[in-house]
Amino acid sequence: MKQFQYIRPATQQNVLDAITKSGTKIIAGGTNLVDLMKRGVTAPDKLVDINHLPLKGITPTKSGLHIGALALNSVVSENALVLQKHPLLSLALKAGASPQLRNMATVGGNMMQRTRCTYFYDTTMPCNKREPGTGCGAMEGYNRMHAIFGASQQCIAVHPSDMCVGLAALDAVVIIAGKKGERRIPFVDFHRLPEDHPETDNHLAKDELIVGVEIPDNNFAKNSYYLKVRDRQSYAFALVSVAAALDISGGLIKQARLAMGGVAHKPWRLYDAEKSLVGKAPTEENFKVAAQIAMQGAKAYEYNAFKLKLAPASISEALKHAAGVV
Amino acid sequence: METKTKFGNSEGPSRVDGRMKVTGRAKYSAEYSVKGVTYGVLVGSTIAKGTIKTIDTKKAEGAPGVLSVITYLNAPKIPGYQTDAPQPKGALKIFYDNQVYFNGQPIALVVADSFERALFAASLVSATYDKGEHQTNLKANIANGTAPRNGKDYIRGQEDAYKTAPIKIEQEYIIPTEVHNPMELHAIIARWDADDKITVYDKTQGVKSTQRSIAQAFKLPPENVQVTAPFVGGAFGAALRTWPHEIAAVLAAKVVKQPVKLVLSRADMFTSVGYRPHTWQKIGLGATADGKLVGITHEAAGQTSAYEDFTEGVVNISQLMYACPNVNTKYKIVSLNVNTPAPMRGPGEATGAFALESALDELSYAVNIDPIELRVLNYAETDPSSSRPYSSKFLKDAYQLGADKIGWSNRKQQPGSVTESGWLTGYGMGGGLFGAYRGAATVTARMMADGTLILQTAVTDIGPGTGTAMVNIASELMGVPAANIRFDMGDSSLPPSPTQGGSQVTSTVGSAVNDACKELKDKFMQLNGTNEGGSLDFVKILKDHNLPQLEVTTSSKGGAEQGKYAMFSWSVHFMKVLVNPVTGVVKIDKAVSVADCGHVVSPKTARSQIIGGSIMGTGMALMEEAVIDHRYGRLVNNNFGDYHVPVNADIPQVEALFVNKPDPYINPMGAKGMGEIATIGVAAAIANAVYNATGKRVRDLPITPDKLI
């Protein structure tokens, strides 16, 4: 890998100052960034280490739960408040990576991880995300792991995170620090679709830092589930994953949240399917209808057509688990 | 029946080097500290066929710490390459000319004063090519397959007799390329001690064969090549031969006049040290309505490289496994722009067994006979291929042991008829065989004045526990506690032993240990003037005769029994699987493997070996697949994130059982090999269980969820 400088600014403000310079990259757990550097996909001049910043806390706020950007995935997944208020997030985290990786990976880093598309990682292959204008190797290549929603002519990669699918379903908010202070954006708006700029994964500006996420209080704790379908039972990315959360009262669904992983360039919320469930009984029939609604606009490629069948089956299965009707 | 040995209910002594391995004291090839060592990193081609037009090495040569960038343009001539058959036939000659035969073929080696600097400089090497039209797609090229030079079609009785049988199964089976991927990366440190003398610390399954290969390449007397490999972190066949990167390291050490360490990257492991070849098979089975086999036709086509004919016994199992009057087999190899395959655990047979044992399962449903019963109905009492008697065969015992352990009586013949907690449940079995051999080996046995017994031979241990097995054999014979026995190995200066491969080391080297110990004991008895070997006090006898030590060097090999008997190890694997009817995910609920491999010399390590083989077969069945993007002729999943091997979460408690009846003929211990049979038949057992669970027959591995929804 290319030689680089490494700095550890003392404060958050120092970090914000440091990252304005071009060629810098923030390093937290490094579980993805170091791989990217080793493979020559990314070659920063300078790494800005933020691991020592006081952004690890998991604390209740007036209206929700704040999770610091540097909280470890392993710590969040075992945190008592998370388990009590948002067990879905714990399930999603535990479905990701391996215990060793979760013990290094942070919440902010997890959000910033890049696609695992193999064409993105092999610098001899075309990839618009790695090198805009070179083409998409996956479009007519080996695209078994690729998107069925929201892809563009430029890029059909998927976002690899499980945690992010959980946070998208739970209406989390991302808290971002910049030179002008903090801003808050809905988690679902943090990542972006590839459109004509697949090189840009999300809406974080170059000179900004994720400081945390906040999950608003909800009534989903009793009826939520994270289903991940993968080629092996640990340390494999999702073929398809589903975060399902239901607020059930008096035998009827008051609110529903559904998000999918492994199907799009970002965690994919299924708004129409959610709406279709409101006011309905939590039955397999209703879940199947919702799953069909969720599939509107899906488009498959040569090797991932199975997702058109696996995705709705998984949605309905996740809903059944969430509702406790399995 | 559980394993019963002289150790009673215990599993016998633990791995003699176990503590060293778990505490990090066992030193592997890359870990030797060699003074003045430099670091090599390979640069691979980015096309699959063509010629190198230009290589730009200037930037790399100017990078910090770089000592040399070796390419075909500046590489010193390797003397052995001049006398070997000219490329493109024979082993790949590294830095030989501008020809590219596969994507990832080494085109340069960067040597620098640190690994990081070499790695960075390697990224600065760039090449341009005249691209040829590559072929990497087996399916598209099967028609271009050819019979191997020494291969003959096999025919017993009538050809294609299955076609006219009352019950007929005719199906195609495909296995993808599987890569050995041992945990330890291939690594070599090469140090020239003089102009004509070299030492290498090298990952190899055979120090003697590596010694010969390097001596041949550089035209040195073999004794001037010292090869050291006391520990090998898994190999599975990938280190059976000397590969181009090993020659490159030796060459580079000559160029930079300093020792060179070359450790392959995980990506290099996919294109440098072989793999189980992508293979197409077709099986025709004919049977009577009551399940008697009438005919077997087995055809196969496996891929090889553009420069070497790699062949393996894919179709042999159909000639050998069952009593069947009419058998014919055909085997072809298909030359593609890929690197050369290598034998991988259960070479040939593991591939063939997937097809044959799947087809047998299909037949069991067609004739509605329990799969075990069907196999017993067609049980071979003598070798159907040679008509010779078996040296030993207790496969029926193995069927019984395994069936009892897995709870075969709970299996329902009707597929898809049982669920447990919403998961479809099924049972399957599949078996296999592998030739049992005894080759030649020489062992020095030396009793020291303090009562320590030292055994020495060149053999390596790639993980099965060879040292442990040898110590057990010697301990039993000499009455010396295992703790007082030292087994020196993995060194080319020691007495000759075979390469570790083909499940023959325990038989071959164990016999030599046995014979050496007996001879040593005789020598002590002579010295002591007694015929009674039972209670010799070695320490006292040495002291009485004022001797510092007593030693023998004994050569040992098999005799006429090898021509008289057909010798095989047998295995049968049983699987209970759960299949999610919605997601297609397969979970193995129970795994039982039974080996009929004669007397079990080292129960603990034997059990480990069977478990490892079962897991390897599980990878083959459910997830392993090296994928090439044929547009570029390049692998797209050459890393452990994308190429899946099983993890703990995929594997249940694997039960390893042994018939443990000694073979009366093969060798003094009555022990037969078990490394290969541990994997042969596993993939079929899983595929058959998946069928029993779901009614879906998957004939192209791996059985990933998408194939079951």
PDB file of C-alpha atoms in Angstrom, chain B residues 65-241:
ATOM      1  CA  GLY B  65      13.876   0.060  -0.640  1.00  0.00           C
ATOM      2  CA  VAL B  66      13.558  -1.816  -3.931  1.00  0.00           C
ATOM      3  CA  LEU B  67      16.490  -4.104  -4.735  1.00  0.00           C
ATOM      4  CA  SER B  68      15.313  -5.649  -7.953  1.00  0.00           C
ATOM      5  CA  VAL B  69      12.338  -6.116 -10.236  1.00  0.00           C
ATOM      6  CA  ILE B  70      12.659  -9.415 -12.041  1.00  0.00           C
ATOM      7  CA  THR B  71      10.795 -10.073 -15.280  1.00  0.00           C
ATOM      8  CA  TYR B  72      11.334 -12.315 -18.281  1.00  0.00           C
ATOM      9  CA  LEU B  73      13.389  -9.485 -19.783  1.00  0.00           C
ATOM     10  CA  ASN B  74      16.109  -9.488 -17.147  1.00  0.00           C
ATOM     11  CA  ALA B  75      15.782 -12.822 -15.344  1.00  0.00           C
ATOM     12  CA  PRO B  76      18.912 -14.957 -15.403  1.00  0.00           C
ATOM     13  CA  LYS B  77      18.363 -18.184 -17.335  1.00  0.00           C
ATOM     14  CA  ILE B  78      17.253 -21.036 -15.132  1.00  0.00           C
ATOM     15  CA  PRO B  79      19.436 -23.930 -16.309  1.00  0.00           C
ATOM     16  CA  GLY B  80      16.779 -26.609 -15.815  1.00  0.00           C
ATOM     17  CA  TYR B  81      14.342 -24.678 -17.996  1.00  0.00           C
ATOM     18  CA  GLN B  82      16.705 -25.017 -20.942  1.00  0.00           C
ATOM     19  CA  THR B  83      16.697 -28.801 -20.844  1.00  0.00           C
ATOM     20  CA  ASP B  84      13.039 -29.376 -19.938  1.00  0.00           C
ATOM     21  CA  ALA B  85      10.385 -29.595 -22.618  1.00  0.00           C
ATOM     22  CA  PRO B  86       9.880 -26.111 -24.070  1.00  0.00           C
ATOM     23  CA  GLN B  87       6.815 -24.156 -23.023  1.00  0.00           C
ATOM     24  CA  PRO B  88       3.898 -24.413 -23.554  1.00  0.00           C
ATOM     25  CA  LYS B  89       4.144 -28.040 -22.445  1.00  0.00           C
ATOM     26  CA  GLY B  90       5.064 -28.958 -18.913  1.00  0.00           C
ATOM     27  CA  ALA B  91       5.165 -27.000 -15.699  1.00  0.00           C
ATOM     28  CA  LEU B  92       4.878 -23.247 -16.060  1.00  0.00           C
ATOM     29  CA  LYS B  93       8.300 -21.697 -16.494  1.00  0.00           C
ATOM     30  CA  ILE B  94       8.402 -18.453 -14.590  1.00  0.00           C
ATOM     31  CA  PHE B  95       9.921 -15.313 -16.183  1.00  0.00           C
ATOM     32  CA  TYR B  96      10.734 -17.441 -19.220  1.00  0.00           C
ATOM     33  CA  ASP B  97       9.227 -15.517 -22.115  1.00  0.00           C
ATOM     34  CA  ASN B  98       6.481 -13.047 -22.940  1.00  0.00           C
ATOM     35  CA  GLN B  99       3.685 -15.608 -23.157  1.00  0.00           C
ATOM     36  CA  VAL B 100       0.632 -15.348 -20.896  1.00  0.00           C
ATOM     37  CA  TYR B 101      -1.421 -18.503 -20.342  1.00  0.00           C
ATOM     38  CA  PHE B 102      -3.791 -17.413 -17.576  1.00  0.00           C
ATOM     39  CA  ASN B 103      -4.964 -14.360 -15.702  1.00  0.00           C
ATOM     40  CA  GLY B 104      -2.823 -13.793 -12.639  1.00  0.00           C
ATOM     41  CA  GLN B 105       0.235 -15.535 -14.090  1.00  0.00           C
ATOM     42  CA  PRO B 106       3.312 -13.993 -12.447  1.00  0.00           C
ATOM     43  CA  ILE B 107       4.973 -11.534 -14.803  1.00  0.00           C
ATOM     44  CA  ALA B 108       7.278  -9.826 -12.300  1.00  0.00           C
ATOM     45  CA  LEU B 109       8.771 -10.258  -8.857  1.00  0.00           C
ATOM     46  CA  VAL B 110       9.604  -7.169  -6.851  1.00  0.00           C
ATOM     47  CA  VAL B 111      12.260  -7.596  -4.166  1.00  0.00           C
ATOM     48  CA  ALA B 112      12.658  -4.924  -1.495  1.00  0.00           C
ATOM     49  CA  ASP B 113      14.089  -4.475   1.965  1.00  0.00           C
ATOM     50  CA  SER B 114      10.662  -4.677   3.604  1.00  0.00           C
ATOM     51  CA  PHE B 115       7.442  -6.450   2.756  1.00  0.00           C
ATOM     52  CA  GLU B 116       5.454  -3.204   2.739  1.00  0.00           C
ATOM     53  CA  ARG B 117       7.869  -1.543   0.342  1.00  0.00           C
ATOM     54  CA  ALA B 118       7.864  -4.552  -1.967  1.00  0.00           C
ATOM     55  CA  LEU B 119       4.067  -4.594  -1.936  1.00  0.00           C
ATOM     56  CA  PHE B 120       3.858  -0.898  -2.786  1.00  0.00           C
ATOM     57  CA  ALA B 121       6.474  -1.169  -5.528  1.00  0.00           C
ATOM     58  CA  ALA B 122       4.625  -4.143  -7.002  1.00  0.00           C
ATOM     59  CA  SER B 123       1.601  -1.883  -7.459  1.00  0.00           C
ATOM     60  CA  LEU B 124       3.782   0.389  -9.644  1.00  0.00           C
ATOM     61  CA  VAL B 125       4.659  -2.313 -12.185  1.00  0.00           C
ATOM     62  CA  SER B 126       2.498  -2.016 -15.270  1.00  0.00           C
ATOM     63  CA  ALA B 127       2.337  -4.011 -18.464  1.00  0.00           C
ATOM     64  CA  THR B 128       0.738  -3.764 -21.872  1.00  0.00           C
ATOM     65  CA  TYR B 129      -0.294  -6.811 -23.822  1.00  0.00           C
ATOM     66  CA  ASP B 130      -1.229  -8.166 -27.192  1.00  0.00           C
ATOM     67  CA  LYS B 131      -4.383  -9.917 -26.115  1.00  0.00           C
ATOM     68  CA  GLY B 132      -5.301 -13.290 -27.513  1.00  0.00           C
ATOM     69  CA  GLU B 133      -8.748 -14.847 -27.424  1.00  0.00           C
ATOM     70  CA  HIS B 134      -8.901 -16.717 -24.142  1.00  0.00           C
ATOM     71  CA  GLN B 135     -11.060 -19.668 -23.185  1.00  0.00           C
ATOM     72  CA  THR B 136     -11.960 -20.115 -19.530  1.00  0.00           C
ATOM     73  CA  ASN B 137     -15.443 -21.566 -19.771  1.00  0.00           C
ATOM     74  CA  LEU B 138     -15.492 -25.335 -19.255  1.00  0.00           C
ATOM     75  CA  LYS B 139     -19.067 -25.771 -20.385  1.00  0.00           C
ATOM     76  CA  ALA B 140     -18.454 -23.942 -23.652  1.00  0.00           C
ATOM     77  CA  ASN B 141     -15.329 -25.987 -24.352  1.00  0.00           C
ATOM     78  CA  ILE B 142     -16.320 -29.523 -23.396  1.00  0.00           C
ATOM     79  CA  ALA B 143     -16.490 -30.504 -27.060  1.00  0.00           C
ATOM     80  CA  ASN B 144     -12.783 -29.621 -27.333  1.00  0.00           C
ATOM     81  CA  GLY B 145     -11.870 -32.039 -24.559  1.00  0.00           C
ATOM     82  CA  THR B 146      -9.292 -34.689 -25.278  1.00  0.00           C
ATOM     83  CA  ALA B 147      -8.424 -38.011 -23.716  1.00  0.00           C
ATOM     84  CA  PRO B 148      -5.291 -37.717 -21.607  1.00  0.00           C
ATOM     85  CA  ARG B 149      -2.175 -39.110 -23.243  1.00  0.00           C
ATOM     86  CA  ASN B 150      -1.957 -42.178 -21.019  1.00  0.00           C
ATOM     87  CA  GLY B 151      -5.654 -42.447 -20.320  1.00  0.00           C
ATOM     88  CA  LYS B 152      -7.772 -45.189 -21.770  1.00  0.00           C
ATOM     89  CA  ASP B 153     -11.508 -45.577 -21.837  1.00  0.00           C
ATOM     90  CA  TYR B 154     -12.499 -48.351 -19.474  1.00  0.00           C
ATOM     91  CA  ILE B 155     -14.892 -51.091 -20.333  1.00  0.00           C
ATOM     92  CA  ARG B 156     -16.050 -54.119 -18.370  1.00  0.00           C
ATOM     93  CA  GLY B 157     -18.753 -56.282 -19.893  1.00  0.00           C
ATOM     94  CA  GLN B 158     -21.020 -54.401 -22.250  1.00  0.00           C
ATOM     95  CA  GLU B 159     -20.801 -50.732 -23.068  1.00  0.00           C
ATOM     96  CA  ASP B 160     -23.750 -48.555 -22.016  1.00  0.00           C
ATOM     97  CA  ALA B 161     -25.642 -51.551 -20.663  1.00  0.00           C
ATOM     98  CA  TYR B 162     -27.656 -49.177 -18.479  1.00  0.00           C
ATOM     99  CA  LYS B 163     -29.582 -47.968 -21.509  1.00  0.00           C
ATOM    100  CA  THR B 164     -31.538 -51.171 -21.850  1.00  0.00           C
ATOM    101  CA  ALA B 165     -32.004 -51.901 -18.146  1.00  0.00           C
ATOM    102  CA  PRO B 166     -35.502 -51.965 -16.630  1.00  0.00           C
ATOM    103  CA  ILE B 167     -34.712 -48.989 -14.396  1.00  0.00           C
ATOM    104  CA  LYS B 168     -32.556 -46.238 -15.774  1.00  0.00           C
ATOM    105  CA  ILE B 169     -30.991 -43.124 -14.245  1.00  0.00           C
ATOM    106  CA  GLU B 170     -29.179 -40.730 -16.531  1.00  0.00           C
ATOM    107  CA  GLN B 171     -27.999 -37.417 -15.121  1.00  0.00           C
ATOM    108  CA  GLU B 172     -25.289 -34.793 -15.325  1.00  0.00           C
ATOM    109  CA  TYR B 173     -23.382 -33.536 -12.289  1.00  0.00           C
ATOM    110  CA  ILE B 174     -21.147 -30.510 -12.034  1.00  0.00           C
ATOM    111  CA  ILE B 175     -18.650 -29.410  -9.449  1.00  0.00           C
ATOM    112  CA  PRO B 176     -17.145 -25.941  -9.647  1.00  0.00           C
ATOM    113  CA  THR B 177     -13.500 -25.139  -9.069  1.00  0.00           C
ATOM    114  CA  GLU B 178     -12.624 -25.512  -5.409  1.00  0.00           C
ATOM    115  CA  VAL B 179      -9.439 -24.048  -4.001  1.00  0.00           C
ATOM    116  CA  HIS B 180      -7.429 -25.829  -1.282  1.00  0.00           C
ATOM    117  CA  ASN B 181      -6.916 -22.651   0.715  1.00  0.00           C
ATOM    118  CA  PRO B 182      -5.007 -24.078   3.655  1.00  0.00           C
ATOM    119  CA  MET B 183      -4.822 -21.633   6.543  1.00  0.00           C
ATOM    120  CA  GLU B 184      -1.068 -21.198   6.093  1.00  0.00           C
ATOM    121  CA  LEU B 185      -0.175 -19.275   2.971  1.00  0.00           C
ATOM    122  CA  HIS B 186       2.502 -20.786   0.775  1.00  0.00           C
ATOM    123  CA  ALA B 187       5.808 -19.309   1.828  1.00  0.00           C
ATOM    124  CA  ILE B 188       9.464 -19.841   1.060  1.00  0.00           C
ATOM    125  CA  ILE B 189      12.673 -18.297   2.341  1.00  0.00           C
ATOM    126  CA  ALA B 190      15.578 -19.002  -0.012  1.00  0.00           C
ATOM    127  CA  ARG B 191      19.162 -18.429   1.018  1.00  0.00           C
ATOM    128  CA  TRP B 192      22.209 -19.258  -1.108  1.00  0.00           C
ATOM    129  CA  ASP B 193      24.921 -20.499   1.257  1.00  0.00           C
ATOM    130  CA  ALA B 194      27.468 -20.747  -1.582  1.00  0.00           C
ATOM    131  CA  ASP B 195      27.343 -20.480  -5.379  1.00  0.00           C
ATOM    132  CA  ASP B 196      26.192 -24.070  -5.595  1.00  0.00           C
ATOM    133  CA  LYS B 197      24.519 -24.527  -2.229  1.00  0.00           C
ATOM    134  CA  ILE B 198      21.159 -23.360  -1.031  1.00  0.00           C
ATOM    135  CA  THR B 199      18.887 -23.616   1.994  1.00  0.00           C
ATOM    136  CA  VAL B 200      15.138 -23.166   1.681  1.00  0.00           C
ATOM    137  CA  TYR B 201      12.524 -22.969   4.407  1.00  0.00           C
ATOM    138  CA  ASP B 202       9.537 -23.924   2.350  1.00  0.00           C
ATOM    139  CA  LYS B 203       5.939 -24.922   2.716  1.00  0.00           C
ATOM    140  CA  THR B 204       5.940 -28.332   1.086  1.00  0.00           C
ATOM    141  CA  GLN B 205       4.339 -31.724   1.531  1.00  0.00           C
ATOM    142  CA  GLY B 206       7.605 -33.373   0.567  1.00  0.00           C
ATOM    143  CA  VAL B 207      11.051 -32.042   1.424  1.00  0.00           C
ATOM    144  CA  LYS B 208      12.726 -34.655  -0.751  1.00  0.00           C
ATOM    145  CA  SER B 209      10.648 -33.860  -3.821  1.00  0.00           C
ATOM    146  CA  THR B 210      11.247 -30.128  -3.326  1.00  0.00           C
ATOM    147  CA  GLN B 211      14.941 -30.866  -2.994  1.00  0.00           C
ATOM    148  CA  ARG B 212      14.873 -32.761  -6.293  1.00  0.00           C
ATOM    149  CA  SER B 213      12.886 -30.050  -8.097  1.00  0.00           C
ATOM    150  CA  ILE B 214      15.135 -27.195  -7.021  1.00  0.00           C
ATOM    151  CA  ALA B 215      18.240 -29.261  -7.759  1.00  0.00           C
ATOM    152  CA  GLN B 216      16.871 -30.014 -11.216  1.00  0.00           C
ATOM    153  CA  ALA B 217      15.943 -26.411 -11.967  1.00  0.00           C
ATOM    154  CA  PHE B 218      19.321 -25.004 -10.921  1.00  0.00           C
ATOM    155  CA  LYS B 219      21.392 -28.035 -11.898  1.00  0.00           C
ATOM    156  CA  LEU B 220      22.733 -28.663  -8.413  1.00  0.00           C
ATOM    157  CA  PRO B 221      23.610 -31.917  -6.699  1.00  0.00           C
ATOM    158  CA  PRO B 222      20.495 -32.708  -4.626  1.00  0.00           C
ATOM    159  CA  GLU B 223      22.505 -32.847  -1.413  1.00  0.00           C
ATOM    160  CA  ASN B 224      23.424 -29.193  -1.980  1.00  0.00           C
ATOM    161  CA  VAL B 225      19.789 -28.240  -1.581  1.00  0.00           C
ATOM    162  CA  GLN B 226      18.664 -28.183   2.040  1.00  0.00           C
ATOM    163  CA  VAL B 227      14.885 -28.117   2.465  1.00  0.00           C
ATOM    164  CA  THR B 228      13.392 -27.499   5.896  1.00  0.00           C
ATOM    165  CA  ALA B 229       9.679 -27.874   6.670  1.00  0.00           C
ATOM    166  CA  PRO B 230       9.083 -29.324  10.130  1.00  0.00           C
ATOM    167  CA  PHE B 231       5.620 -27.751  10.328  1.00  0.00           C
ATOM    168  CA  VAL B 232       3.125 -27.262   7.536  1.00  0.00           C
ATOM    169  CA  GLY B 233      -0.093 -25.381   8.223  1.00  0.00           C
ATOM    170  CA  GLY B 234      -2.383 -27.447   6.048  1.00  0.00           C
ATOM    171  CA  ALA B 235      -1.914 -28.180   2.373  1.00  0.00           C
ATOM    172  CA  PHE B 236      -4.541 -30.705   1.140  1.00  0.00           C
ATOM    173  CA  GLY B 237      -2.481 -31.322  -2.005  1.00  0.00           C
ATOM    174  CA  ALA B 238      -1.572 -27.709  -2.775  1.00  0.00           C
ATOM    175  CA  ALA B 239       2.032 -28.267  -1.687  1.00  0.00           C
ATOM    176  CA  LEU B 240       2.585 -31.636  -3.387  1.00  0.00           C
ATOM    177  CA  ARG B 241       4.761 -30.164  -6.072  1.00  0.00           C
TER     178      ARG B 241
END
